[in-house]
Short mmCIF file of C-alpha atoms in Angstrom, two decimals:
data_model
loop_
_atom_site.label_atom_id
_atom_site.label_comp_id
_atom_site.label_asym_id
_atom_site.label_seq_id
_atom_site.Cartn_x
_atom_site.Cartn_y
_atom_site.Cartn_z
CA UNK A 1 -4.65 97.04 -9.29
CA UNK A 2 -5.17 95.31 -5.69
CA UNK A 3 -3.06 96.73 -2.53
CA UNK A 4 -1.16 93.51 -2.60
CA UNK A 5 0.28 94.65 -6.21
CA UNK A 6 0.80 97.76 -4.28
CA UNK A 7 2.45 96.78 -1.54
CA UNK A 8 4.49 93.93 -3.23
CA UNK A 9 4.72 94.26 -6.62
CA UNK A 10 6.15 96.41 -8.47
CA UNK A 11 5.19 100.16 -8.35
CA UNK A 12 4.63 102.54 -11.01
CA UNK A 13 8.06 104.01 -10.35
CA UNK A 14 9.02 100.15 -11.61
CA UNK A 15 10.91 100.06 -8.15
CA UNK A 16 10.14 96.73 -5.99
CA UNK A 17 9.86 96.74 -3.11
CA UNK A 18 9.14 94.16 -0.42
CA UNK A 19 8.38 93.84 3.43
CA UNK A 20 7.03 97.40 2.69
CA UNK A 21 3.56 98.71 4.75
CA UNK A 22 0.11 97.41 4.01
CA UNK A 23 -0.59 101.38 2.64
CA UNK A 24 3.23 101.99 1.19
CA UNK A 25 5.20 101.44 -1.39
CA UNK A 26 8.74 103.32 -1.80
CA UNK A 27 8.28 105.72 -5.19
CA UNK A 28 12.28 106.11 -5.13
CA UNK A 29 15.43 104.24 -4.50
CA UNK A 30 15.90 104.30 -1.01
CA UNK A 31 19.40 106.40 0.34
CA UNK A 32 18.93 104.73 3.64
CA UNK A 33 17.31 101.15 4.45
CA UNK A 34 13.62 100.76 3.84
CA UNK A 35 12.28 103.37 6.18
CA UNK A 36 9.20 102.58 5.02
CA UNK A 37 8.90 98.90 7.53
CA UNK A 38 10.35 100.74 10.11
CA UNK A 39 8.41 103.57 12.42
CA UNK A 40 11.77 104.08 14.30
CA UNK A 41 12.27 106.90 11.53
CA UNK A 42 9.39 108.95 13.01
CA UNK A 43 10.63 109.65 16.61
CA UNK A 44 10.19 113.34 15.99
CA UNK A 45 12.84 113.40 19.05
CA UNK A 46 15.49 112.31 17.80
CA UNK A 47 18.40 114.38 17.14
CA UNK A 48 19.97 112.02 13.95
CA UNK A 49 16.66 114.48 12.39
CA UNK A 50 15.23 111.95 10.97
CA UNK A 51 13.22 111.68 7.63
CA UNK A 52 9.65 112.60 7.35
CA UNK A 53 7.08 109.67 5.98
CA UNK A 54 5.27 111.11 3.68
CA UNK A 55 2.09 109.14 2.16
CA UNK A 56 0.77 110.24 -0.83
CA UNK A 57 -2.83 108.78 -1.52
CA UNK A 58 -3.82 108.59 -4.99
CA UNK A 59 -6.96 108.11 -6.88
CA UNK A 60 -5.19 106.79 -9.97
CA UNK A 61 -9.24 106.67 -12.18
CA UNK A 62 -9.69 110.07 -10.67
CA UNK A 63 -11.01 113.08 -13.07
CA UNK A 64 -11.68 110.85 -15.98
CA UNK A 65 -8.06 108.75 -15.31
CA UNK A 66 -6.22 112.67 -15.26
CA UNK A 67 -5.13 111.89 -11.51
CA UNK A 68 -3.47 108.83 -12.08
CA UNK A 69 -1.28 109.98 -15.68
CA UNK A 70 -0.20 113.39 -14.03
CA UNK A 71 0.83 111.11 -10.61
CA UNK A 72 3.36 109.54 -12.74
CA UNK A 73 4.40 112.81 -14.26
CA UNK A 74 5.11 114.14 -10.76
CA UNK A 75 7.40 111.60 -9.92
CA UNK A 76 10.67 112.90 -10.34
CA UNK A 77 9.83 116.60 -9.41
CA UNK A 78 8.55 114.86 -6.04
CA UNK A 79 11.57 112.81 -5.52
CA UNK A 80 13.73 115.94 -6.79
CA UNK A 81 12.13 118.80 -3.56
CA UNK A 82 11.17 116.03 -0.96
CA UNK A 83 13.87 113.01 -1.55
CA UNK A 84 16.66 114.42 0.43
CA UNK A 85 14.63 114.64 3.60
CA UNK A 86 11.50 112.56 2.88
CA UNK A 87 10.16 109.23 2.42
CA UNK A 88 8.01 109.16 -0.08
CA UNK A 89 5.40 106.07 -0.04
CA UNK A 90 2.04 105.84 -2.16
CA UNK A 91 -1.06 104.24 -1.44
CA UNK A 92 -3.03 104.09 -5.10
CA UNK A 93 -6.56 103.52 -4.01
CA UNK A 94 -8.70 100.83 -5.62
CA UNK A 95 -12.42 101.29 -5.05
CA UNK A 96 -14.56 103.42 -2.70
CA UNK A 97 -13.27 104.04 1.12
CA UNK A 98 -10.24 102.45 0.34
CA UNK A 99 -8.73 106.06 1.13
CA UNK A 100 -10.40 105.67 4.83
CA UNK A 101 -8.51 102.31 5.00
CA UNK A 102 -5.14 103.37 4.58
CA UNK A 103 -6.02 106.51 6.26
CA UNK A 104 -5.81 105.03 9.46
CA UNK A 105 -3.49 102.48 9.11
CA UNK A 106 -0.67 105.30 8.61
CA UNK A 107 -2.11 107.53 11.05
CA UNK A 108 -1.38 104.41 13.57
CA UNK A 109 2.23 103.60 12.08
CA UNK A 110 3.21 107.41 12.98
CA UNK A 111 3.32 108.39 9.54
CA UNK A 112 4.35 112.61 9.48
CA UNK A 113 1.39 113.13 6.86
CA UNK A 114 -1.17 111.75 4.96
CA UNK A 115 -1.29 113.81 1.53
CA UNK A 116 -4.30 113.50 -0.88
CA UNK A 117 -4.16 113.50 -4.51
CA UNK A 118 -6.50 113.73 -6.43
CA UNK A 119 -9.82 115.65 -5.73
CA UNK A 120 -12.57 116.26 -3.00
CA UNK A 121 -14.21 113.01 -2.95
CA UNK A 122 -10.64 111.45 -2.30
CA UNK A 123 -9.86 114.21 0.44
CA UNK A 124 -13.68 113.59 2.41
CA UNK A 125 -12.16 110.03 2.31
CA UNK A 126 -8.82 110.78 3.79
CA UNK A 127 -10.83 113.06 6.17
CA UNK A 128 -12.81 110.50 7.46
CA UNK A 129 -9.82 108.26 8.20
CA UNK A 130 -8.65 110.50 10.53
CA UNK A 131 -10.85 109.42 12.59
CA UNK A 132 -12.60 105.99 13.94
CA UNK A 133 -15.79 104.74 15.77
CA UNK A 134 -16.32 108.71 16.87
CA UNK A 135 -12.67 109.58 17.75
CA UNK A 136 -9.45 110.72 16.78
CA UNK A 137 -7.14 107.73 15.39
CA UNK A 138 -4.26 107.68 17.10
CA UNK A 139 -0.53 106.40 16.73
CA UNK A 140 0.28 103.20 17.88
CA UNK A 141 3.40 104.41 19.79
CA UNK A 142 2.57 106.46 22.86
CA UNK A 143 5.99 107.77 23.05
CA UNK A 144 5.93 109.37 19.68
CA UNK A 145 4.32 113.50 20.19
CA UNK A 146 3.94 114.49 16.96
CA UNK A 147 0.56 114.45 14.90
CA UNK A 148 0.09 112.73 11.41
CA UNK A 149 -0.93 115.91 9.02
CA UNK A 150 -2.92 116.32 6.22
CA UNK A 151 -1.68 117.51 3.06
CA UNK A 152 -3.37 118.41 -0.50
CA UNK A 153 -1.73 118.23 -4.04
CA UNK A 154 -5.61 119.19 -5.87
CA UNK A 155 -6.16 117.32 -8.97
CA UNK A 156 -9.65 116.49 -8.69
CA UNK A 157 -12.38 117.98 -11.17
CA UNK A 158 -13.82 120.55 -8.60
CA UNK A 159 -10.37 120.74 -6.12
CA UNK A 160 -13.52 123.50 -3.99
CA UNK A 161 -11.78 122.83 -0.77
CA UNK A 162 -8.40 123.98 -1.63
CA UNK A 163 -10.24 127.18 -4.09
CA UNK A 164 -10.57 128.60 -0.09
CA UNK A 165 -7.05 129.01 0.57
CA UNK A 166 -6.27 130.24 -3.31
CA UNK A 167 -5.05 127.30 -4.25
CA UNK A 168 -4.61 126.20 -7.84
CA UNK A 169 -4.68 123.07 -9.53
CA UNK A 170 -0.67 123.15 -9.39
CA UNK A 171 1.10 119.99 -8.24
CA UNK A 172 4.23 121.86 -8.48
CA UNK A 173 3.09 124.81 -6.68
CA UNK A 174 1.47 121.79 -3.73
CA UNK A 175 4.78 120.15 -3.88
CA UNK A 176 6.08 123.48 -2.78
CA UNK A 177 4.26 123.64 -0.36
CA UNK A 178 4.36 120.32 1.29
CA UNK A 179 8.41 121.33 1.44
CA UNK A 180 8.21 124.04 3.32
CA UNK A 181 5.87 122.04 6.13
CA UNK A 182 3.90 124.72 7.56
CA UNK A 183 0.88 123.36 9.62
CA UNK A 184 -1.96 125.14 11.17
CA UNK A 185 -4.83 123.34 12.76
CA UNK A 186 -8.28 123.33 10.84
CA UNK A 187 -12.12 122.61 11.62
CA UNK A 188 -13.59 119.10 10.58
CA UNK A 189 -17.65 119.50 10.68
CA UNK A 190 -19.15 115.79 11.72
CA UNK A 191 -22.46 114.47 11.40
CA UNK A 192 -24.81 112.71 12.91
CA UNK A 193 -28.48 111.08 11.97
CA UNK A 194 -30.96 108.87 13.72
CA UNK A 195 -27.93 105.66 13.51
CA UNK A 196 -25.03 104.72 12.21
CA UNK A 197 -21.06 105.80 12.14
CA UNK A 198 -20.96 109.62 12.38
CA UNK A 199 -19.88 111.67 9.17
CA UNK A 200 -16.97 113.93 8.71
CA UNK A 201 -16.16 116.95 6.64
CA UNK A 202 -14.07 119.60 5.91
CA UNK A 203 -15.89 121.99 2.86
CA UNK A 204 -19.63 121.90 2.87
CA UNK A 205 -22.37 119.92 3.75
CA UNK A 206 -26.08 120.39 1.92
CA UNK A 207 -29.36 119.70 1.80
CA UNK A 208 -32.24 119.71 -0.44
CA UNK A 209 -31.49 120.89 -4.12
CA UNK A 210 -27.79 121.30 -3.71
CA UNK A 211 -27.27 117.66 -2.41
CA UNK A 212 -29.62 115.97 -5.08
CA UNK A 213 -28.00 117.81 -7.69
CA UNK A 214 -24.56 116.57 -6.01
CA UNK A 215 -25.94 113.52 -6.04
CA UNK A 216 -26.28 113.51 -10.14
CA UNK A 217 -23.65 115.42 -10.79
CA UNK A 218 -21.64 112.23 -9.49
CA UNK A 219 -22.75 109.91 -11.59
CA UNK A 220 -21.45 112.46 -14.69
CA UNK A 221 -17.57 112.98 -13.51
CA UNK A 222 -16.66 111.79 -17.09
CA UNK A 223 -17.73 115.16 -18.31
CA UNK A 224 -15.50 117.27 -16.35
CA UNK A 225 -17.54 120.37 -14.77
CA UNK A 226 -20.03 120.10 -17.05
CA UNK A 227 -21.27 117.52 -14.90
CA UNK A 228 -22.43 120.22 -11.78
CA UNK A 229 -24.79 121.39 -14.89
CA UNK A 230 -26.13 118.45 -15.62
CA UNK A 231 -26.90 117.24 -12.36
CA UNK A 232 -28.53 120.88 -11.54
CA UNK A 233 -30.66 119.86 -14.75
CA UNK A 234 -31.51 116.48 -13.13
CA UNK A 235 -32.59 117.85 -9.81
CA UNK A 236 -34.69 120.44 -11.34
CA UNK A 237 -37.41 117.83 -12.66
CA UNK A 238 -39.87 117.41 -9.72
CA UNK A 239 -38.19 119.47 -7.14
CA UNK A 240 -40.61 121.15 -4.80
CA UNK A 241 -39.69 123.56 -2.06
CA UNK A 242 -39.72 121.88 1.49
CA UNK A 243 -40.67 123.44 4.73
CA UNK A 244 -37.83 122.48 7.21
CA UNK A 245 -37.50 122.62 11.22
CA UNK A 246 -33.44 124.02 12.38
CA UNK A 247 -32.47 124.25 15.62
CA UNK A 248 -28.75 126.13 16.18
CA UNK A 249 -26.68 125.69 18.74
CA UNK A 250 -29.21 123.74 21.21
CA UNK A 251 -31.58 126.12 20.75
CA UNK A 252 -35.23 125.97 20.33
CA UNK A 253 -36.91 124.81 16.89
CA UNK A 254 -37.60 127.38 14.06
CA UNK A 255 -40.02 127.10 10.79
CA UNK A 256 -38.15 128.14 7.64
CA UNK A 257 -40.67 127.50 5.18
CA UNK A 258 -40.33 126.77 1.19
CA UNK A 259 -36.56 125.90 1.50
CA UNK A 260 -35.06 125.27 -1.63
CA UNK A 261 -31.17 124.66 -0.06
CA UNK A 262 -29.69 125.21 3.06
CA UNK A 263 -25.62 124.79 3.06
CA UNK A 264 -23.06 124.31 5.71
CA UNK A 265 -19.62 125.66 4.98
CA UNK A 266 -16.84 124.64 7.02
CA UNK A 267 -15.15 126.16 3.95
CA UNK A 268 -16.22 128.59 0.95
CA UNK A 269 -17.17 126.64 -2.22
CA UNK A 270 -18.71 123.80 -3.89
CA UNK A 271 -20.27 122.47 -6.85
CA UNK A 272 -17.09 123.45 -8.37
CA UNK A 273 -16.21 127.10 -7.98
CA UNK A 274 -19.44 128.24 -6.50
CA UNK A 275 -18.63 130.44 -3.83
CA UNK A 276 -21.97 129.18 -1.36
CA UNK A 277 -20.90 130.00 2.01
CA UNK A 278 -18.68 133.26 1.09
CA UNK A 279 -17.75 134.02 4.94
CA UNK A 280 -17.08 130.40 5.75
CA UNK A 281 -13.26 129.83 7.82
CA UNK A 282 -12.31 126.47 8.45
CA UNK A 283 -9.92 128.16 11.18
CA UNK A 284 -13.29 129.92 12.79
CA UNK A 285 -14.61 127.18 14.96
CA UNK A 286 -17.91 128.28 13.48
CA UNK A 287 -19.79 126.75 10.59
CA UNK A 288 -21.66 129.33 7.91
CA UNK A 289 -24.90 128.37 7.39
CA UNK A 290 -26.77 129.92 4.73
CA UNK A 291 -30.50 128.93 3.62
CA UNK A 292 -32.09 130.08 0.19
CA UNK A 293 -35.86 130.08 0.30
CA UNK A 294 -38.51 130.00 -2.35
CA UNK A 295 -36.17 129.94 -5.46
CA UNK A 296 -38.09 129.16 -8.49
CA UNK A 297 -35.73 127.39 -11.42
CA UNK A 298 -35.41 130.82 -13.04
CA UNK A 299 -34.12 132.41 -9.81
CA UNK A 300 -30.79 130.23 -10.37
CA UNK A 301 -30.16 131.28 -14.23
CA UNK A 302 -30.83 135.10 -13.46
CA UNK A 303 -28.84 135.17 -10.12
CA UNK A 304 -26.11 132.33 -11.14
CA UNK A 305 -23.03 135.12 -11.43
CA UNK A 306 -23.67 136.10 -7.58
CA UNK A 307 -23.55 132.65 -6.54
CA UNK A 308 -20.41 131.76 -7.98
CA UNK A 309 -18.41 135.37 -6.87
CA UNK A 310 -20.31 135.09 -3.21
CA UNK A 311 -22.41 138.46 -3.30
CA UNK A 312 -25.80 136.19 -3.19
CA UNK A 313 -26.39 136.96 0.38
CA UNK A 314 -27.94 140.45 -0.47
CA UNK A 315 -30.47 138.81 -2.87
CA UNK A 316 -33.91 138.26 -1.78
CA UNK A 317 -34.92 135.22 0.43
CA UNK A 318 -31.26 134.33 1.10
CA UNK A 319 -30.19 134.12 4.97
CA UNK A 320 -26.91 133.42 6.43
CA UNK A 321 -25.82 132.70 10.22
CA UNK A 322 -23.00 131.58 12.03
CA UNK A 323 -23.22 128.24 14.13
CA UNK A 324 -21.74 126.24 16.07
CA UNK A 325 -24.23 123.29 15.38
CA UNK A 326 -27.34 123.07 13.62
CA UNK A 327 -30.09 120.01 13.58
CA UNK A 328 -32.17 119.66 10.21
CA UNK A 329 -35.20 117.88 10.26
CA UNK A 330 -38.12 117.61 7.44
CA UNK A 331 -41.36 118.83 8.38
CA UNK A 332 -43.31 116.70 6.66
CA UNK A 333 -41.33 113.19 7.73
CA UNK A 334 -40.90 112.13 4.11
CA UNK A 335 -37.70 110.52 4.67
CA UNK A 336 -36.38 112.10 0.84
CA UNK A 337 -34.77 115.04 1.44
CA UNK A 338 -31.21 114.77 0.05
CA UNK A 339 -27.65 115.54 2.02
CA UNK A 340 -24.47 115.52 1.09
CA UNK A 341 -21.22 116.57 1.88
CA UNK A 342 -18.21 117.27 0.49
CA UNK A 343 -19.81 116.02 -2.80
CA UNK A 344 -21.06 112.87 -1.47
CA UNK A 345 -24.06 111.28 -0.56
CA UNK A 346 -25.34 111.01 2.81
CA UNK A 347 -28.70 110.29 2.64
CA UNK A 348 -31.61 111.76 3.55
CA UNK A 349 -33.03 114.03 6.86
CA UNK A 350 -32.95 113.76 9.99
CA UNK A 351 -29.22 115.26 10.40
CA UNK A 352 -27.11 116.97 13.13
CA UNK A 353 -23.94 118.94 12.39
CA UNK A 354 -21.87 119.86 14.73
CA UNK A 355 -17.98 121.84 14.42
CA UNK A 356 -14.79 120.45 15.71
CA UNK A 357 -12.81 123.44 16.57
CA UNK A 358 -9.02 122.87 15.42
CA UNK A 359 -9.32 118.94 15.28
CA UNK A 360 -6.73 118.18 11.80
CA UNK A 361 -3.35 119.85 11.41
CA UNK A 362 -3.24 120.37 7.44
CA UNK A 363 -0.15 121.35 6.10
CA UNK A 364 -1.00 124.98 4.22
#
């Protein structure tokens, strides 16, 4: 389906709607005019209290198509908690970065919050809109105070970043949520190489092992989880330890030698439900960085069970450190070390990640 069935066509809701917003389309019969084509809604100053525009970004071929049928199902619960005071407008995403797009065309109509559904290749997407050409994005209307938010209804077939607040895969329990509005301010980790756009994050960032297996894993969604096991498979055949150069926070260069994956947790887990970077805060202004050296393929089948419950950092040739920023280069120059983050591939090394204290309010 293209944006412009979207935007003017009819929705899945079956409601049409026209003049509506490039990224919008109403999912209910409006109470008041079409808020939707009209920011005058969001002046947060107002004391008529006006309704919230809410705009829920959906992956509709997401987990295998699941996204997209249980979307539909959460209609009228949605319109039931959030109706009253809420507009509720959808953005169905057709095709890689389209979730950037509309991103930050609703961050720049003064939209109250940009909610993701779906998983966490949809919410590094939404992520990234929030910001453009190495800044914030910003609302069109200077005299308007608030922020746009970010929200999370986790549908996706890992859902790692919301596993760090406890979060389940509950829409109903996320609509809940998203009702009662609480925001607090999180940390976005962004990167940088040798050119291009910088890179934004909010879970974890790897290299090496990790990211190549990510990187396979990817290409198996259709299998559900079973796909983090089959791209761990995939990277196994002709991996070789790599001797990398790290420099933290500025500092001076240091040899770790034979690494087999170094992770950077803005948040706890990945590779869905292993908890990587166990003391990892994405209130901290701090990034967890933890490096496992030397593993041989057997190391991961005999000490699997501490890498999913966390306790790995007592095992042998595992290091962790806090940081503030950390540069990652290959000593060699090969040019095929993998990254990732978030689940999605980066590239290869040189990289530089650096923490933005407090830079997203998320609704949690």
């Amino acid at each position: 389906m293209s944006m412009n069935q979207i935007a003017f066509g009819t929705g899945i809701t079956g409601v049409r709607v026209s003049m509506a917003k490039p990224w919008a389309v109403r999912a209910e019969l409006p109470k008041t005019p079409d808020l939707c084509a009209d920011r005058s809604f969001l002046r947060s100053g107002s004391s008529s209290s006006p309704r919230r525009d809410l705009v829920f970004v959906v992956n509709p071929s997401g987990a295998n198509g699941r996204t997209g049928k249980e979307w539909k199902k959460l209609l009228p619960y949605l319109r039931s908690r959030l109706g009253a005071d809420c507009n509720i407008c959808e953005s169905l995403t057709s095709g890689p970065s389209h979730a950037i797009d509309i991103t930050r065309e609703a961050i720049r109509e003064g939209a109250d919050a940009v909610i993701v559904v779906g998983g966490d290749g949809t919410l590094h997407e939404v992520v990234n809109g929030f910001f453009w050409a190495g800044k914030p994005v910003t609302n069109h209307d200077r005299e308007v105070t608030h922020s746009t938010a970010l929200g999370l209804i986790p549908l996706g077939t890992g859902s790692d970043f919301a596993r760090t607040f406890g979060w389940k895969n509950d829409p109903h329990e996320a609509i809940d949520r998203i009702a009662k509005g609480q925001r607090s301010r999180i940390d976005v980790g962004v990167i940088s190489g040798e050119d291009g756009e910088p890179h934004y994050f909010v879970n974890v960032a790897d290299i090496h092992l990790s990211a190549k297996a990510g990187y396979y894993a990817s290409r198996y969604k259709r299998f559900g989880n079973l796909c983090y096991v089959i791209g761990a498979l995939k990277a196994f055949v002709g991996h070789r330890n790599r001797d990398l150069k790290i420099k933290v926070n500025e500092g001076e260069w240091e040899l770790y030698s034979q690494v087999t994956a170094l992770c950077i947790g803005n948040a706890k887990f990945f590779g869905g439900g292993m908890k990587i970077t166990p003391n990892a805060d994405p209130h901290s202004g701090n990034f967890e960085v933890v490096i496992l050296q030397d593993f041989k393929w057997y190391d991961f089948i005999l000490k699997l069970h501490k890498l999913y419950n966390g306790t790995h950092l007592t095992v042998k040739n595992v290091s962790s450190r806090s940081v503030h920023s950390i540069e990652v280069e290959d000593v060699s120059g090969s040019g095929s070390i993998y990254v990732q983050s978030d689940g999605e591939h980066l590239g290869f090394l040189p990289r530089k990640f650096c923490i933005l204290p407090s830079a997203v309010e998320m609704i949690c």
